[in-house]
Amino acid sequence: MLTSLRSAGRTEGGARRDGGYGLVFVSEPTTPPDDPDAATPSGSGLTAEKRRRQGRVDELRERGANPYPYRFDRSHALAEVRSAHGGLEAGTETDAEVSVAGRIMLKRDTGKLIFATIQDRTDRIQLFISKAVVGDDAFDDIKQLDIGDWVGVHGTVMTTRAGELSVKTDRVELLSKAIRPLPDKWHGLTDTDTRFRQRYADLIVNEEARRAFHIRHEVISSFRRTLAAEGFIEVETPVLHVEAGGAHARPFGTHHHALGMPLYLRIALELHLKRLIVGGMERVYEIGRVFRNEGISTRHNPEFTMMELYQAFADWTDVMAITERLITQAARDTVGTTVIEIRGQQVDLAEPWPRLAMCDAVSERVGTTVHPSNDLDDVRAIADRHGAKYEPSWGAGRIIESLFEQLCEDDIVRPTFVTGHPVEISPLARVDRDDPFVTERFEIFCDSRELGNGYSELNDPVEQRARFEDEQAAKEAGDAERGTVDEDYLRALEYGMPPTGGLGIGMDRVAMLLAGVDSIREVVLFPTLRPEQF
RNA sequence: GCGCCUCUAGCUCAACGGUAGAGCAGCGGGCUUUUAACCCGUUGGUUCAGGGUUCGAAACCCUGGGGGCGCACCA
């Protein structure tokens, strides 16, 4: 009873909807808001173009056709058609029937024959549309299709006399009418602002853009496979933090209304993941967005994607090894080789990455031994001599880092582990077992950019408290990027964290490296921009 | 935040301080094997905005806006 009622109702409703496009038609604005100046001969080309295309939509509806149908059954992606029939000789017709779908990118109309190039996410393919095959009425309709329209096509596979693989079209269904014209078919979009704001248009017309995002996807997917194979568990930890810790960076602030309290967007994944190591999860990782309230540049977007992993019973040497494996494998999976070109140099990522102690690198450049144990005034004098900037509150360790950035960073081309960061700038890293002034820490530098950061994790709760207190003192002295004492994290450490190695990698930067692009905006789909004025 | 560069038709680009143009897209016509199809004809402009200099400004100057690059910022 219920069932029959329901199905009867559905049939009735369906029938009403099929025969009643007028309902939809009436409720939709079918003329542009600036229609009043339709009478005037002037007006922008875009307005006229959109009006013409919308007019076509209205016309189709009046005929009872739906310019925006609900679905289409596709038998093959375009790349599948090509791989199955790519070897056909010129001038071959087959009886292989296919149903394909895509966006019309090009149209060549020779009178009674139309060649159209459609594009899906896998490939492009040519449609061979003959008036004699589809019939006069259908041919007229196909002529009315615009570049940018989505179509579904039924036909058979053939090659033209020139050898172009094509679908000899029996029937074309309009799947979605494009009201707005596509950018230039040859040049695409070049204005970077427009490319980033209208990423949808960029992706339609610029293959390079599609390629970069495909590489980004492959990098992340490769990381997940490598980590799964090594026994890591993927987790998700909070984005909203009461106090943003785990890195030196200014956070974004927000507010929770029901709790009536300020919250901060995370600047790192570190502290929550290490709580999970305390909890006994042993090998965990997270790939997630972090937010830093800093300047925007070719290397920095305010929100970016970090991969952090933590491995119990491991130290920094294990973590350096897994770093090499992750990035080398990602190169194989994305570009098919471990040999990539960086600044004109051929670099084989499969070779062991050089290790460079920060103090050694600086010492060599300044011609005298520099170490965080040096007298502060001596280190300041060296910094002054080499134009490295520092604040009065900085200790020798932090000034050495400044010297490194000033003198050494730019020279690093191939991936390099820069090791032995001073304790002062590494509040969560464990002191080097052979040198109490530096930590068992490394940063991965490549093409002068920092790709990641790892260390033997500090797990002594008493020492961690002392380091946090130093951070808080620096923050209270006016350094907004320094941290605070995270009592809950200290409580976790008091339960005992096993010896642990940790790693953080900037996924956007790895994607940049492997995609061979020099701006982070080429691998972030919707980079942060000022709002557009409409 | 500072410096330099940039903004012209839907898109890609021209235009000495002197009538705002081309190609693509669109529209009309022709063409049954094209390849950014081609051929003929044609519509389309708040030259980012606002001021100023000038007989005359897309251009020169000022202010503002968007964007890019560099610096600063950024373990």
PDB file of N, CA and C in Angstrom, chain A residues 332-419:
ATOM      1  N   ARG A 332      59.769   9.097  -8.321  1.00  0.00           N
ATOM      2  CA  ARG A 332      59.489   7.975  -9.234  1.00  0.00           C
ATOM      3  C   ARG A 332      58.014   7.946  -9.617  1.00  0.00           C
ATOM      4  N   ASP A 333      57.153   8.172  -8.627  1.00  0.00           N
ATOM      5  CA  ASP A 333      55.715   8.043  -8.877  1.00  0.00           C
ATOM      6  C   ASP A 333      55.135   9.206  -9.673  1.00  0.00           C
ATOM      7  N   THR A 334      55.789  10.358  -9.630  1.00  0.00           N
ATOM      8  CA  THR A 334      55.206  11.513 -10.327  1.00  0.00           C
ATOM      9  C   THR A 334      55.846  11.746 -11.673  1.00  0.00           C
ATOM     10  N   VAL A 335      57.181  11.806 -11.701  1.00  0.00           N
ATOM     11  CA  VAL A 335      57.833  12.113 -12.966  1.00  0.00           C
ATOM     12  C   VAL A 335      58.549  10.901 -13.557  1.00  0.00           C
ATOM     13  N   GLY A 336      58.475   9.758 -12.859  1.00  0.00           N
ATOM     14  CA  GLY A 336      58.979   8.524 -13.425  1.00  0.00           C
ATOM     15  C   GLY A 336      60.486   8.358 -13.359  1.00  0.00           C
ATOM     16  N   THR A 337      61.167   9.276 -12.680  1.00  0.00           N
ATOM     17  CA  THR A 337      62.617   9.164 -12.566  1.00  0.00           C
ATOM     18  C   THR A 337      63.052   9.839 -11.276  1.00  0.00           C
ATOM     19  N   THR A 338      64.215   9.431 -10.766  1.00  0.00           N
ATOM     20  CA  THR A 338      64.730  10.105  -9.574  1.00  0.00           C
ATOM     21  C   THR A 338      65.697  11.217  -9.965  1.00  0.00           C
ATOM     22  N   VAL A 339      65.941  11.336 -11.265  1.00  0.00           N
ATOM     23  CA  VAL A 339      66.865  12.379 -11.727  1.00  0.00           C
ATOM     24  C   VAL A 339      66.057  13.597 -12.159  1.00  0.00           C
ATOM     25  N   ILE A 340      66.216  14.692 -11.461  1.00  0.00           N
ATOM     26  CA  ILE A 340      65.480  15.896 -11.812  1.00  0.00           C
ATOM     27  C   ILE A 340      66.456  17.040 -12.007  1.00  0.00           C
ATOM     28  N   GLU A 341      65.978  18.063 -12.701  1.00  0.00           N
ATOM     29  CA  GLU A 341      66.835  19.213 -12.958  1.00  0.00           C
ATOM     30  C   GLU A 341      66.478  20.330 -11.993  1.00  0.00           C
ATOM     31  N   ILE A 342      67.484  20.810 -11.266  1.00  0.00           N
ATOM     32  CA  ILE A 342      67.290  21.927 -10.362  1.00  0.00           C
ATOM     33  C   ILE A 342      68.306  22.998 -10.722  1.00  0.00           C
ATOM     34  N   ARG A 343      67.810  24.154 -11.072  1.00  0.00           N
ATOM     35  CA  ARG A 343      68.680  25.268 -11.484  1.00  0.00           C
ATOM     36  C   ARG A 343      69.730  24.811 -12.500  1.00  0.00           C
ATOM     37  N   GLY A 344      69.288  24.030 -13.471  1.00  0.00           N
ATOM     38  CA  GLY A 344      70.200  23.618 -14.525  1.00  0.00           C
ATOM     39  C   GLY A 344      71.110  22.462 -14.164  1.00  0.00           C
ATOM     40  N   GLN A 345      71.050  22.000 -12.924  1.00  0.00           N
ATOM     41  CA  GLN A 345      71.887  20.872 -12.533  1.00  0.00           C
ATOM     42  C   GLN A 345      71.065  19.589 -12.509  1.00  0.00           C
ATOM     43  N   GLN A 346      71.673  18.503 -12.981  1.00  0.00           N
ATOM     44  CA  GLN A 346      71.026  17.196 -12.897  1.00  0.00           C
ATOM     45  C   GLN A 346      71.280  16.629 -11.506  1.00  0.00           C
ATOM     46  N   VAL A 347      70.213  16.321 -10.784  1.00  0.00           N
ATOM     47  CA  VAL A 347      70.356  15.811  -9.426  1.00  0.00           C
ATOM     48  C   VAL A 347      69.654  14.462  -9.334  1.00  0.00           C
ATOM     49  N   ASP A 348      70.370  13.448  -8.868  1.00  0.00           N
ATOM     50  CA  ASP A 348      69.737  12.153  -8.659  1.00  0.00           C
ATOM     51  C   ASP A 348      69.335  12.048  -7.189  1.00  0.00           C
ATOM     52  N   LEU A 349      68.029  12.106  -6.970  1.00  0.00           N
ATOM     53  CA  LEU A 349      67.524  12.079  -5.591  1.00  0.00           C
ATOM     54  C   LEU A 349      67.828  10.751  -4.905  1.00  0.00           C
ATOM     55  N   ALA A 350      68.110   9.722  -5.708  1.00  0.00           N
ATOM     56  CA  ALA A 350      68.361   8.405  -5.131  1.00  0.00           C
ATOM     57  C   ALA A 350      69.727   8.328  -4.454  1.00  0.00           C
ATOM     58  N   GLU A 351      70.617   9.262  -4.784  1.00  0.00           N
ATOM     59  CA  GLU A 351      71.913   9.260  -4.105  1.00  0.00           C
ATOM     60  C   GLU A 351      71.732   9.793  -2.686  1.00  0.00           C
ATOM     61  N   PRO A 352      72.568   9.327  -1.744  1.00  0.00           N
ATOM     62  CA  PRO A 352      72.452   9.851  -0.371  1.00  0.00           C
ATOM     63  C   PRO A 352      72.597  11.369  -0.372  1.00  0.00           C
ATOM     64  N   TRP A 353      71.764  12.011   0.426  1.00  0.00           N
ATOM     65  CA  TRP A 353      71.794  13.479   0.437  1.00  0.00           C
ATOM     66  C   TRP A 353      72.934  13.958   1.330  1.00  0.00           C
ATOM     67  N   PRO A 354      73.662  14.957   0.874  1.00  0.00           N
ATOM     68  CA  PRO A 354      74.751  15.467   1.704  1.00  0.00           C
ATOM     69  C   PRO A 354      74.252  16.016   3.028  1.00  0.00           C
ATOM     70  N   ARG A 355      75.112  15.936   4.041  1.00  0.00           N
ATOM     71  CA  ARG A 355      74.791  16.490   5.358  1.00  0.00           C
ATOM     72  C   ARG A 355      75.755  17.618   5.654  1.00  0.00           C
ATOM     73  N   LEU A 356      75.208  18.677   6.173  1.00  0.00           N
ATOM     74  CA  LEU A 356      75.999  19.879   6.368  1.00  0.00           C
ATOM     75  C   LEU A 356      75.644  20.446   7.735  1.00  0.00           C
ATOM     76  N   ALA A 357      76.611  20.432   8.659  1.00  0.00           N
ATOM     77  CA  ALA A 357      76.331  20.992   9.980  1.00  0.00           C
ATOM     78  C   ALA A 357      76.254  22.510   9.883  1.00  0.00           C
ATOM     79  N   MET A 358      75.210  23.075  10.460  1.00  0.00           N
ATOM     80  CA  MET A 358      74.978  24.507  10.349  1.00  0.00           C
ATOM     81  C   MET A 358      76.204  25.302  10.817  1.00  0.00           C
ATOM     82  N   CYS A 359      76.767  24.932  11.969  1.00  0.00           N
ATOM     83  CA  CYS A 359      77.903  25.693  12.489  1.00  0.00           C
ATOM     84  C   CYS A 359      79.122  25.565  11.576  1.00  0.00           C
ATOM     85  N   ASP A 360      79.329  24.367  11.009  1.00  0.00           N
ATOM     86  CA  ASP A 360      80.454  24.181  10.088  1.00  0.00           C
ATOM     87  C   ASP A 360      80.290  25.062   8.856  1.00  0.00           C
ATOM     88  N   ALA A 361      79.050  25.076   8.325  1.00  0.00           N
ATOM     89  CA  ALA A 361      78.805  25.860   7.116  1.00  0.00           C
ATOM     90  C   ALA A 361      79.083  27.333   7.370  1.00  0.00           C
ATOM     91  N   VAL A 362      78.592  27.818   8.519  1.00  0.00           N
ATOM     92  CA  VAL A 362      78.807  29.235   8.840  1.00  0.00           C
ATOM     93  C   VAL A 362      80.287  29.490   9.093  1.00  0.00           C
ATOM     94  N   SER A 363      80.932  28.587   9.843  1.00  0.00           N
ATOM     95  CA  SER A 363      82.346  28.777  10.166  1.00  0.00           C
ATOM     96  C   SER A 363      83.181  28.896   8.901  1.00  0.00           C
ATOM     97  N   GLU A 364      82.855  28.038   7.945  1.00  0.00           N
ATOM     98  CA  GLU A 364      83.638  28.063   6.714  1.00  0.00           C
ATOM     99  C   GLU A 364      83.475  29.398   5.984  1.00  0.00           C
ATOM    100  N   ARG A 365      82.244  29.905   5.970  1.00  0.00           N
ATOM    101  CA  ARG A 365      82.009  31.143   5.246  1.00  0.00           C
ATOM    102  C   ARG A 365      82.638  32.353   5.917  1.00  0.00           C
ATOM    103  N   VAL A 366      82.671  32.343   7.255  1.00  0.00           N
ATOM    104  CA  VAL A 366      83.210  33.536   7.928  1.00  0.00           C
ATOM    105  C   VAL A 366      84.701  33.386   8.238  1.00  0.00           C
ATOM    106  N   GLY A 367      85.244  32.190   8.026  1.00  0.00           N
ATOM    107  CA  GLY A 367      86.676  32.011   8.175  1.00  0.00           C
ATOM    108  C   GLY A 367      87.155  31.827   9.605  1.00  0.00           C
ATOM    109  N   THR A 368      86.215  31.627  10.520  1.00  0.00           N
ATOM    110  CA  THR A 368      86.608  31.371  11.900  1.00  0.00           C
ATOM    111  C   THR A 368      85.553  30.469  12.525  1.00  0.00           C
ATOM    112  N   THR A 369      85.926  29.727  13.544  1.00  0.00           N
ATOM    113  CA  THR A 369      84.992  28.771  14.118  1.00  0.00           C
ATOM    114  C   THR A 369      83.861  29.495  14.849  1.00  0.00           C
ATOM    115  N   VAL A 370      82.638  29.148  14.444  1.00  0.00           N
ATOM    116  CA  VAL A 370      81.462  29.749  15.076  1.00  0.00           C
ATOM    117  C   VAL A 370      80.672  28.633  15.745  1.00  0.00           C
ATOM    118  N   HIS A 371      80.242  28.883  16.978  1.00  0.00           N
ATOM    119  CA  HIS A 371      79.545  27.848  17.735  1.00  0.00           C
ATOM    120  C   HIS A 371      78.680  28.561  18.773  1.00  0.00           C
ATOM    121  N   PRO A 372      77.519  27.984  19.123  1.00  0.00           N
ATOM    122  CA  PRO A 372      76.658  28.648  20.108  1.00  0.00           C
ATOM    123  C   PRO A 372      77.313  28.818  21.472  1.00  0.00           C
ATOM    124  N   SER A 373      78.422  28.123  21.700  1.00  0.00           N
ATOM    125  CA  SER A 373      79.113  28.303  22.980  1.00  0.00           C
ATOM    126  C   SER A 373      80.021  29.529  22.956  1.00  0.00           C
ATOM    127  N   ASN A 374      80.175  30.133  21.774  1.00  0.00           N
ATOM    128  CA  ASN A 374      81.033  31.318  21.671  1.00  0.00           C
ATOM    129  C   ASN A 374      80.475  32.469  22.489  1.00  0.00           C
ATOM    130  N   ASP A 375      81.355  33.381  22.811  1.00  0.00           N
ATOM    131  CA  ASP A 375      80.953  34.598  23.502  1.00  0.00           C
ATOM    132  C   ASP A 375      79.974  35.395  22.629  1.00  0.00           C
ATOM    133  N   LEU A 376      78.880  35.843  23.234  1.00  0.00           N
ATOM    134  CA  LEU A 376      77.819  36.500  22.482  1.00  0.00           C
ATOM    135  C   LEU A 376      78.336  37.713  21.711  1.00  0.00           C
ATOM    136  N   ASP A 377      79.188  38.515  22.337  1.00  0.00           N
ATOM    137  CA  ASP A 377      79.686  39.715  21.663  1.00  0.00           C
ATOM    138  C   ASP A 377      80.523  39.361  20.438  1.00  0.00           C
ATOM    139  N   ASP A 378      81.285  38.248  20.538  1.00  0.00           N
ATOM    140  CA  ASP A 378      82.067  37.814  19.381  1.00  0.00           C
ATOM    141  C   ASP A 378      81.155  37.439  18.223  1.00  0.00           C
ATOM    142  N   VAL A 379      80.083  36.700  18.551  1.00  0.00           N
ATOM    143  CA  VAL A 379      79.156  36.273  17.496  1.00  0.00           C
ATOM    144  C   VAL A 379      78.456  37.480  16.884  1.00  0.00           C
ATOM    145  N   ARG A 380      78.089  38.438  17.726  1.00  0.00           N
ATOM    146  CA  ARG A 380      77.476  39.669  17.206  1.00  0.00           C
ATOM    147  C   ARG A 380      78.424  40.390  16.256  1.00  0.00           C
ATOM    148  N   ALA A 381      79.692  40.415  16.626  1.00  0.00           N
ATOM    149  CA  ALA A 381      80.672  41.109  15.783  1.00  0.00           C
ATOM    150  C   ALA A 381      80.771  40.440  14.419  1.00  0.00           C
ATOM    151  N   ILE A 382      80.734  39.090  14.417  1.00  0.00           N
ATOM    152  CA  ILE A 382      80.783  38.366  13.141  1.00  0.00           C
ATOM    153  C   ILE A 382      79.539  38.686  12.314  1.00  0.00           C
ATOM    154  N   ALA A 383      78.392  38.712  12.981  1.00  0.00           N
ATOM    155  CA  ALA A 383      77.149  39.028  12.270  1.00  0.00           C
ATOM    156  C   ALA A 383      77.216  40.426  11.674  1.00  0.00           C
ATOM    157  N   ASP A 384      77.716  41.375  12.448  1.00  0.00           N
ATOM    158  CA  ASP A 384      77.837  42.741  11.952  1.00  0.00           C
ATOM    159  C   ASP A 384      78.721  42.780  10.708  1.00  0.00           C
ATOM    160  N   ARG A 385      79.819  42.031  10.787  1.00  0.00           N
ATOM    161  CA  ARG A 385      80.778  42.042   9.686  1.00  0.00           C
ATOM    162  C   ARG A 385      80.165  41.490   8.406  1.00  0.00           C
ATOM    163  N   HIS A 386      79.227  40.558   8.533  1.00  0.00           N
ATOM    164  CA  HIS A 386      78.672  39.905   7.345  1.00  0.00           C
ATOM    165  C   HIS A 386      77.233  40.336   7.038  1.00  0.00           C
ATOM    166  N   GLY A 387      76.790  41.364   7.694  1.00  0.00           N
ATOM    167  CA  GLY A 387      75.487  41.912   7.354  1.00  0.00           C
ATOM    168  C   GLY A 387      74.316  41.035   7.756  1.00  0.00           C
ATOM    169  N   ALA A 388      74.501  40.168   8.748  1.00  0.00           N
ATOM    170  CA  ALA A 388      73.387  39.345   9.216  1.00  0.00           C
ATOM    171  C   ALA A 388      72.646  40.104  10.316  1.00  0.00           C
ATOM    172  N   LYS A 389      71.334  40.165  10.191  1.00  0.00           N
ATOM    173  CA  LYS A 389      70.559  40.953  11.141  1.00  0.00           C
ATOM    174  C   LYS A 389      70.227  40.147  12.394  1.00  0.00           C
ATOM    175  N   TYR A 390      70.119  40.847  13.509  1.00  0.00           N
ATOM    176  CA  TYR A 390      69.715  40.177  14.753  1.00  0.00           C
ATOM    177  C   TYR A 390      69.127  41.203  15.711  1.00  0.00           C
ATOM    178  N   GLU A 391      68.364  40.700  16.662  1.00  0.00           N
ATOM    179  CA  GLU A 391      67.754  41.551  17.685  1.00  0.00           C
ATOM    180  C   GLU A 391      68.602  41.495  18.955  1.00  0.00           C
ATOM    181  N   PRO A 392      68.508  42.549  19.784  1.00  0.00           N
ATOM    182  CA  PRO A 392      69.301  42.569  21.026  1.00  0.00           C
ATOM    183  C   PRO A 392      69.022  41.373  21.926  1.00  0.00           C
ATOM    184  N   SER A 393      67.765  40.836  21.852  1.00  0.00           N
ATOM    185  CA  SER A 393      67.410  39.746  22.761  1.00  0.00           C
ATOM    186  C   SER A 393      67.947  38.397  22.299  1.00  0.00           C
ATOM    187  N   TRP A 394      68.458  38.324  21.062  1.00  0.00           N
ATOM    188  CA  TRP A 394      68.871  37.033  20.540  1.00  0.00           C
ATOM    189  C   TRP A 394      70.169  36.563  21.176  1.00  0.00           C
ATOM    190  N   GLY A 395      70.253  35.243  21.408  1.00  0.00           N
ATOM    191  CA  GLY A 395      71.493  34.649  21.879  1.00  0.00           C
ATOM    192  C   GLY A 395      72.365  34.252  20.702  1.00  0.00           C
ATOM    193  N   ALA A 396      73.506  33.652  21.008  1.00  0.00           N
ATOM    194  CA  ALA A 396      74.458  33.275  19.961  1.00  0.00           C
ATOM    195  C   ALA A 396      73.829  32.288  18.966  1.00  0.00           C
ATOM    196  N   GLY A 397      73.035  31.353  19.485  1.00  0.00           N
ATOM    197  CA  GLY A 397      72.436  30.334  18.619  1.00  0.00           C
ATOM    198  C   GLY A 397      71.559  30.934  17.539  1.00  0.00           C
ATOM    199  N   ARG A 398      70.740  31.863  17.940  1.00  0.00           N
ATOM    200  CA  ARG A 398      69.813  32.431  16.968  1.00  0.00           C
ATOM    201  C   ARG A 398      70.548  33.313  15.963  1.00  0.00           C
ATOM    202  N   ILE A 399      71.605  33.954  16.412  1.00  0.00           N
ATOM    203  CA  ILE A 399      72.385  34.778  15.486  1.00  0.00           C
ATOM    204  C   ILE A 399      73.113  33.899  14.472  1.00  0.00           C
ATOM    205  N   ILE A 400      73.570  32.725  14.924  1.00  0.00           N
ATOM    206  CA  ILE A 400      74.223  31.796  13.992  1.00  0.00           C
ATOM    207  C   ILE A 400      73.245  31.378  12.898  1.00  0.00           C
ATOM    208  N   GLU A 401      71.985  31.154  13.284  1.00  0.00           N
ATOM    209  CA  GLU A 401      70.976  30.814  12.282  1.00  0.00           C
ATOM    210  C   GLU A 401      70.820  31.946  11.267  1.00  0.00           C
ATOM    211  N   SER A 402      70.826  33.176  11.784  1.00  0.00           N
ATOM    212  CA  SER A 402      70.707  34.332  10.900  1.00  0.00           C
ATOM    213  C   SER A 402      71.891  34.378   9.935  1.00  0.00           C
ATOM    214  N   LEU A 403      73.083  34.089  10.456  1.00  0.00           N
ATOM    215  CA  LEU A 403      74.273  34.049   9.598  1.00  0.00           C
ATOM    216  C   LEU A 403      74.129  32.961   8.535  1.00  0.00           C
ATOM    217  N   PHE A 404      73.600  31.825   8.942  1.00  0.00           N
ATOM    218  CA  PHE A 404      73.411  30.734   7.981  1.00  0.00           C
ATOM    219  C   PHE A 404      72.475  31.170   6.857  1.00  0.00           C
ATOM    220  N   GLU A 405      71.370  31.793   7.241  1.00  0.00           N
ATOM    221  CA  GLU A 405      70.408  32.230   6.226  1.00  0.00           C
ATOM    222  C   GLU A 405      71.025  33.265   5.299  1.00  0.00           C
ATOM    223  N   GLN A 406      71.828  34.135   5.887  1.00  0.00           N
ATOM    224  CA  GLN A 406      72.426  35.210   5.115  1.00  0.00           C
ATOM    225  C   GLN A 406      73.514  34.685   4.174  1.00  0.00           C
ATOM    226  N   LEU A 407      74.319  33.727   4.650  1.00  0.00           N
ATOM    227  CA  LEU A 407      75.546  33.371   3.932  1.00  0.00           C
ATOM    228  C   LEU A 407      75.487  32.038   3.193  1.00  0.00           C
ATOM    229  N   CYS A 408      74.684  31.108   3.674  1.00  0.00           N
ATOM    230  CA  CYS A 408      74.806  29.735   3.182  1.00  0.00           C
ATOM    231  C   CYS A 408      73.598  29.227   2.397  1.00  0.00           C
ATOM    232  N   GLU A 409      72.391  29.667   2.801  1.00  0.00           N
ATOM    233  CA  GLU A 409      71.158  29.095   2.283  1.00  0.00           C
ATOM    234  C   GLU A 409      71.093  29.124   0.755  1.00  0.00           C
ATOM    235  N   ASP A 410      71.469  30.260   0.181  1.00  0.00           N
ATOM    236  CA  ASP A 410      71.303  30.431  -1.263  1.00  0.00           C
ATOM    237  C   ASP A 410      72.153  29.473  -2.086  1.00  0.00           C
ATOM    238  N   ASP A 411      73.222  28.945  -1.484  1.00  0.00           N
ATOM    239  CA  ASP A 411      74.131  28.100  -2.257  1.00  0.00           C
ATOM    240  C   ASP A 411      73.658  26.658  -2.340  1.00  0.00           C
ATOM    241  N   ILE A 412      72.623  26.302  -1.588  1.00  0.00           N
ATOM    242  CA  ILE A 412      72.200  24.902  -1.560  1.00  0.00           C
ATOM    243  C   ILE A 412      71.269  24.628  -2.725  1.00  0.00           C
ATOM    244  N   VAL A 413      71.688  23.750  -3.605  1.00  0.00           N
ATOM    245  CA  VAL A 413      70.881  23.422  -4.778  1.00  0.00           C
ATOM    246  C   VAL A 413      70.245  22.044  -4.598  1.00  0.00           C
ATOM    247  N   ARG A 414      71.068  21.006  -4.498  1.00  0.00           N
ATOM    248  CA  ARG A 414      70.506  19.663  -4.382  1.00  0.00           C
ATOM    249  C   ARG A 414      70.033  19.441  -2.933  1.00  0.00           C
ATOM    250  N   PRO A 415      69.106  18.505  -2.732  1.00  0.00           N
ATOM    251  CA  PRO A 415      68.582  18.294  -1.382  1.00  0.00           C
ATOM    252  C   PRO A 415      69.714  18.016  -0.400  1.00  0.00           C
ATOM    253  N   THR A 416      69.686  18.722   0.702  1.00  0.00           N
ATOM    254  CA  THR A 416      70.777  18.653   1.678  1.00  0.00           C
ATOM    255  C   THR A 416      70.185  18.667   3.084  1.00  0.00           C
ATOM    256  N   PHE A 417      70.729  17.819   3.955  1.00  0.00           N
ATOM    257  CA  PHE A 417      70.341  17.873   5.359  1.00  0.00           C
ATOM    258  C   PHE A 417      71.242  18.870   6.071  1.00  0.00           C
ATOM    259  N   VAL A 418      70.664  19.975   6.495  1.00  0.00           N
ATOM    260  CA  VAL A 418      71.408  20.926   7.311  1.00  0.00           C
ATOM    261  C   VAL A 418      71.167  20.518   8.765  1.00  0.00           C
ATOM    262  N   THR A 419      72.224  20.251   9.505  1.00  0.00           N
ATOM    263  CA  THR A 419      72.069  19.615  10.818  1.00  0.00           C
ATOM    264  C   THR A 419      72.619  20.480  11.944  1.00  0.00           C
TER     265      THR A 419
END
